[in-house]
JSON list of C-alpha atoms in Angstrom, two decimals:
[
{"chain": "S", "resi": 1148, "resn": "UNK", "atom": "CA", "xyz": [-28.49, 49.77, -27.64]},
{"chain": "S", "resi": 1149, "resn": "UNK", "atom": "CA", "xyz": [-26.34, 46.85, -27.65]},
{"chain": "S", "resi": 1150, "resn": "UNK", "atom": "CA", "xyz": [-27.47, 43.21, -27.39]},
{"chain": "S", "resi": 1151, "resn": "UNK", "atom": "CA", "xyz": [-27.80, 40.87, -24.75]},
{"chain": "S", "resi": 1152, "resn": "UNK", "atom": "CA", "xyz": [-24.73, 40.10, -22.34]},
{"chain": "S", "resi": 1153, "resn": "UNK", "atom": "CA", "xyz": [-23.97, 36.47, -22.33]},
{"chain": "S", "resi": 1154, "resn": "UNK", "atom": "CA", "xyz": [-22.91, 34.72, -18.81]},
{"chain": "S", "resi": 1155, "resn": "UNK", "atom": "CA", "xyz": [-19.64, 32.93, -19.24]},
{"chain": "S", "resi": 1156, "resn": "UNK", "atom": "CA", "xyz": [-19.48, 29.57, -20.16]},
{"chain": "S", "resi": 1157, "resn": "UNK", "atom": "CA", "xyz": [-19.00, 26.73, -17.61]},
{"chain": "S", "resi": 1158, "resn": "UNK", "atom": "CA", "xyz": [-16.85, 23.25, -19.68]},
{"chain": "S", "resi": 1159, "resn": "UNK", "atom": "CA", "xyz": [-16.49, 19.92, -17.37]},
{"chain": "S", "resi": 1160, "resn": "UNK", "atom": "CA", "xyz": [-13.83, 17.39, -19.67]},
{"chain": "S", "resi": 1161, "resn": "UNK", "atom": "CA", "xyz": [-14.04, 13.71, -18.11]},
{"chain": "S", "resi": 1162, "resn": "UNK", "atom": "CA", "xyz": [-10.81, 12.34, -19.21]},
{"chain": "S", "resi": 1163, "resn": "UNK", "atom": "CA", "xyz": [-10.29, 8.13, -18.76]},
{"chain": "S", "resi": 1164, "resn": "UNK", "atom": "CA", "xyz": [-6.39, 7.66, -19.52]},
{"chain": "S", "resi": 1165, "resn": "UNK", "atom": "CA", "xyz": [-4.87, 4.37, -20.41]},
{"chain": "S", "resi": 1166, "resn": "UNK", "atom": "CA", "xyz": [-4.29, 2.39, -16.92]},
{"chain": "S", "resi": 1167, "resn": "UNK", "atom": "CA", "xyz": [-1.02, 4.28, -15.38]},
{"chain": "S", "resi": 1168, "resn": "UNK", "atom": "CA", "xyz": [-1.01, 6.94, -17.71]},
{"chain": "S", "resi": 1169, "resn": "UNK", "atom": "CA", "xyz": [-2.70, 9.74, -15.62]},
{"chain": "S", "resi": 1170, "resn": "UNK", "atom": "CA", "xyz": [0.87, 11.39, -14.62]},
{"chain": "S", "resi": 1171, "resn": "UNK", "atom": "CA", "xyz": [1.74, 11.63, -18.39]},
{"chain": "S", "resi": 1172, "resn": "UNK", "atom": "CA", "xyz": [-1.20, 13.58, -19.01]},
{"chain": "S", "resi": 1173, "resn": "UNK", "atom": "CA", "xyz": [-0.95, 15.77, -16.57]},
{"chain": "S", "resi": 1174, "resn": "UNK", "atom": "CA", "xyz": [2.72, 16.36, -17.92]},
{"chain": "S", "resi": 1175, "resn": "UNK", "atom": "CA", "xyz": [1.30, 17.07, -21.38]},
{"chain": "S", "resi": 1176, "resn": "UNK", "atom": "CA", "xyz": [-1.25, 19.75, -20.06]},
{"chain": "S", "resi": 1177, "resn": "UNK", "atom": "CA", "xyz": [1.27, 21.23, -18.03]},
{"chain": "S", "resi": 1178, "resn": "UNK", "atom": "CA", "xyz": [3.15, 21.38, -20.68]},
{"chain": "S", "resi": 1179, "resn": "UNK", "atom": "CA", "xyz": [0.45, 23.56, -22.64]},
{"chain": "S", "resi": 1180, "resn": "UNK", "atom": "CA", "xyz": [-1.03, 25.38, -19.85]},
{"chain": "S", "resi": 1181, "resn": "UNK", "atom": "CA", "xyz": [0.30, 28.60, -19.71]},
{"chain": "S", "resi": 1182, "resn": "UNK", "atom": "CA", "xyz": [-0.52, 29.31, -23.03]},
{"chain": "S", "resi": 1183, "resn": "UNK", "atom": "CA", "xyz": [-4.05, 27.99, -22.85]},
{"chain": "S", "resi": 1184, "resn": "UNK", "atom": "CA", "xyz": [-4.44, 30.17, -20.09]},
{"chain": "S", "resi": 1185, "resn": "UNK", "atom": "CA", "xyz": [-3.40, 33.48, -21.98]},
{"chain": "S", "resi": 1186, "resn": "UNK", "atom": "CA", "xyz": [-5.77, 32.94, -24.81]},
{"chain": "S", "resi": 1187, "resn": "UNK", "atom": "CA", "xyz": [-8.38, 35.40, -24.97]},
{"chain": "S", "resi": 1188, "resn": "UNK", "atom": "CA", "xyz": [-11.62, 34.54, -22.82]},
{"chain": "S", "resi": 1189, "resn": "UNK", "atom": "CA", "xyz": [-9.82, 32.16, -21.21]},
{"chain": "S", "resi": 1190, "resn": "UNK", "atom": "CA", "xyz": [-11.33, 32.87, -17.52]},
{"chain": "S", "resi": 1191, "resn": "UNK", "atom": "CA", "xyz": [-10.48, 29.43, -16.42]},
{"chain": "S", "resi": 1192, "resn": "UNK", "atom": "CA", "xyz": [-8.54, 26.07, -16.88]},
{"chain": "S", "resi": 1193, "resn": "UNK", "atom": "CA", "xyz": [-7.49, 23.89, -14.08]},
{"chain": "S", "resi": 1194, "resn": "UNK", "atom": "CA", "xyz": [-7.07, 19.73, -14.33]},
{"chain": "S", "resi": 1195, "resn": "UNK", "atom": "CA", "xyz": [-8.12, 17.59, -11.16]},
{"chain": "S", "resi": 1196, "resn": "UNK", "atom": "CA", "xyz": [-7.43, 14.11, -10.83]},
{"chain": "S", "resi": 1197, "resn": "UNK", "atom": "CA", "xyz": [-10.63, 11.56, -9.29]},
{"chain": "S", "resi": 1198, "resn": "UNK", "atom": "CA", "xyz": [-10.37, 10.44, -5.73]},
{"chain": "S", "resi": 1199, "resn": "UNK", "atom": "CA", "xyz": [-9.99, 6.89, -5.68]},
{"chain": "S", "resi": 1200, "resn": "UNK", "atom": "CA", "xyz": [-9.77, 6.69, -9.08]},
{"chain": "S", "resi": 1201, "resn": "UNK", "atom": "CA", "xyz": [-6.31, 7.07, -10.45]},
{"chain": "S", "resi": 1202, "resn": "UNK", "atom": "CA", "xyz": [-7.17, 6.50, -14.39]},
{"chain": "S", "resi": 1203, "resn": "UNK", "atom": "CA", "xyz": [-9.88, 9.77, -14.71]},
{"chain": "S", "resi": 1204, "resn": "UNK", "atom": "CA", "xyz": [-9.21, 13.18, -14.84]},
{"chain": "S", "resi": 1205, "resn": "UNK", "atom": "CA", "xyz": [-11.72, 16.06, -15.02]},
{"chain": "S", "resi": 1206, "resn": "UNK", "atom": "CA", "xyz": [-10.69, 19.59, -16.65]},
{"chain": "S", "resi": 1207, "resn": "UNK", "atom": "CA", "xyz": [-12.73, 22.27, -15.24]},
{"chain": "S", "resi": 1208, "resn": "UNK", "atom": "CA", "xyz": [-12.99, 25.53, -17.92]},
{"chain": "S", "resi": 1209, "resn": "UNK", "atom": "CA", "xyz": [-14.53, 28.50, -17.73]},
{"chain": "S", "resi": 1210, "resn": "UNK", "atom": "CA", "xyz": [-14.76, 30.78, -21.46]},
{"chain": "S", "resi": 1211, "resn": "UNK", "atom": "CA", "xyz": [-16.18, 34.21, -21.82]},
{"chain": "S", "resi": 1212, "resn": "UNK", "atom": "CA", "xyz": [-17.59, 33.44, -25.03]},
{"chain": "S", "resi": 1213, "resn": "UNK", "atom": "CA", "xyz": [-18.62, 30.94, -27.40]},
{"chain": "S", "resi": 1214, "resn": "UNK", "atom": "CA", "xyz": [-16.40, 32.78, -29.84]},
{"chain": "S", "resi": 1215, "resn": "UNK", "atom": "CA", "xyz": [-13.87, 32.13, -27.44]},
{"chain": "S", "resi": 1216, "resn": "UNK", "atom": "CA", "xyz": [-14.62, 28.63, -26.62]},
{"chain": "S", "resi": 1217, "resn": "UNK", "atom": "CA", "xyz": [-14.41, 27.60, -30.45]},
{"chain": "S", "resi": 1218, "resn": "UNK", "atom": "CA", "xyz": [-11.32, 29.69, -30.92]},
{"chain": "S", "resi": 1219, "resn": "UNK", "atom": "CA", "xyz": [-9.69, 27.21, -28.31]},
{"chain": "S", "resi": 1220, "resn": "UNK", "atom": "CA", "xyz": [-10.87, 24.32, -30.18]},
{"chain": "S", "resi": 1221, "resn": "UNK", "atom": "CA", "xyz": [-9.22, 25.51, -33.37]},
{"chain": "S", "resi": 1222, "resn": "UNK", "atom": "CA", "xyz": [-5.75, 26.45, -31.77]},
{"chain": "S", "resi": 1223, "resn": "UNK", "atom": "CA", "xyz": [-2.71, 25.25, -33.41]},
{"chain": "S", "resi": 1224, "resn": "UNK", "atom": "CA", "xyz": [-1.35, 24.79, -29.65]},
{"chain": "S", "resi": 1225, "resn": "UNK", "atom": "CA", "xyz": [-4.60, 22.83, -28.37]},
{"chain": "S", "resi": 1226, "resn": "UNK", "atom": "CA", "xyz": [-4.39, 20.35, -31.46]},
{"chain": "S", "resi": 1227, "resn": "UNK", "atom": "CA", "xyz": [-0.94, 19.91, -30.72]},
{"chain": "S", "resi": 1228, "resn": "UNK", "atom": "CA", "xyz": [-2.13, 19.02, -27.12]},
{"chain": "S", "resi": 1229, "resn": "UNK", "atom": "CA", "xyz": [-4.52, 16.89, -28.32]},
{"chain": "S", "resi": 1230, "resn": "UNK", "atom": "CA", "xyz": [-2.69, 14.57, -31.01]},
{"chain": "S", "resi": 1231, "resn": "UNK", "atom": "CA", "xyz": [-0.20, 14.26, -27.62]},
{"chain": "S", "resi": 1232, "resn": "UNK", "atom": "CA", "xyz": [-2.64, 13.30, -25.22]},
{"chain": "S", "resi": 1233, "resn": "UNK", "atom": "CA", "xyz": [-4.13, 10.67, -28.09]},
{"chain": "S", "resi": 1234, "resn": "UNK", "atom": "CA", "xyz": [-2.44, 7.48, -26.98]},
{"chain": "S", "resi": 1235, "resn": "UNK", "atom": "CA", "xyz": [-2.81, 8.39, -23.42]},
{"chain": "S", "resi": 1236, "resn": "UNK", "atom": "CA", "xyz": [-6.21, 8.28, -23.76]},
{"chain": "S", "resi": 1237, "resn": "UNK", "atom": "CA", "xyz": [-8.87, 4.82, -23.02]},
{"chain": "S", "resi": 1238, "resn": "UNK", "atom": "CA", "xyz": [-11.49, 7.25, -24.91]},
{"chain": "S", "resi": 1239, "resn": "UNK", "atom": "CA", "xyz": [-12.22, 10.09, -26.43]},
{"chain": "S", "resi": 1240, "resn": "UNK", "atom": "CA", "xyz": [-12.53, 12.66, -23.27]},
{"chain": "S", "resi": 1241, "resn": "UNK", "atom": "CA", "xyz": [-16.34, 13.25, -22.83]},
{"chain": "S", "resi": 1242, "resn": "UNK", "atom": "CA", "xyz": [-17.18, 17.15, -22.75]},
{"chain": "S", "resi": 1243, "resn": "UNK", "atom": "CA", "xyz": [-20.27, 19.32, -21.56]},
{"chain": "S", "resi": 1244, "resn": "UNK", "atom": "CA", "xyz": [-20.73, 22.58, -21.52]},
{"chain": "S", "resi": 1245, "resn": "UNK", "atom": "CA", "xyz": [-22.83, 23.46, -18.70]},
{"chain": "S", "resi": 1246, "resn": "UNK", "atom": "CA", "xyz": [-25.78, 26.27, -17.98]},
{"chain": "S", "resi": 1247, "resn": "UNK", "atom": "CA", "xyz": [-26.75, 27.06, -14.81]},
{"chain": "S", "resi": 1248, "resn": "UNK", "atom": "CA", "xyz": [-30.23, 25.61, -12.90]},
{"chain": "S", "resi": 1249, "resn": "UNK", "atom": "CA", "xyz": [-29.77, 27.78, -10.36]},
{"chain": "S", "resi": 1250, "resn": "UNK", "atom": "CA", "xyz": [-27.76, 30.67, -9.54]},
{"chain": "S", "resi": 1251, "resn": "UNK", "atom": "CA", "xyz": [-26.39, 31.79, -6.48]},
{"chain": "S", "resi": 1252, "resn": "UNK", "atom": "CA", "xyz": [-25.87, 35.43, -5.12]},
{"chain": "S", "resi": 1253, "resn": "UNK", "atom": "CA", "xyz": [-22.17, 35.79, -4.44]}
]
């Protein structure tokens, strides 16, 4: 009998760039996205830019796994990302993983 079957997992990244800076890092994730998007578990990545707010970003992922989650933090290609993005950045990009409160029949 195998174990329990884990839902994927939801991430929400609030990114605040330096004043002016949102097209550059939105250049730099382009830059990385196809191959972000081919790792395995990868169900999801997608960057939006705020309404009205031209200095935050949100990054919207969706991961399989936790294995798979923590395997994208420890790429070679998403540390290269990040130490790119660094001096874009006001702060450090704020992350949560989510879990469901309710869920809805699709």
């Amino acid at each position: 009998m195998s174990g329990p079957v884990s839902a994927p997992l939801d991430v929400v990244a609030t990114i605040e760039v330096r004043p002016g800076r949102a097209d550059a890092v939105v250049e730099i994730v382009t830059q990385h996205l196809e191959t972000i998007r081919a790792e395995e578990g990868c169900l999801r990545y997608d960057l939006y830019r705020v309404r009205r707010d031209d200095d935050t970003l949100v990054m919207v992922e969706q991961w399989a796994t936790k294995d798979a989650l923590r395997a994208h933090g420890e790429a070679d290609h998403f540390r290269a990302m990040s130490a790119q993005l660094a001096g874009e950045l006001a702060a450090a990009p704020v992350v949560r993983v989510l879990e469901p409160a309710v869920r809805f029949a699709t």
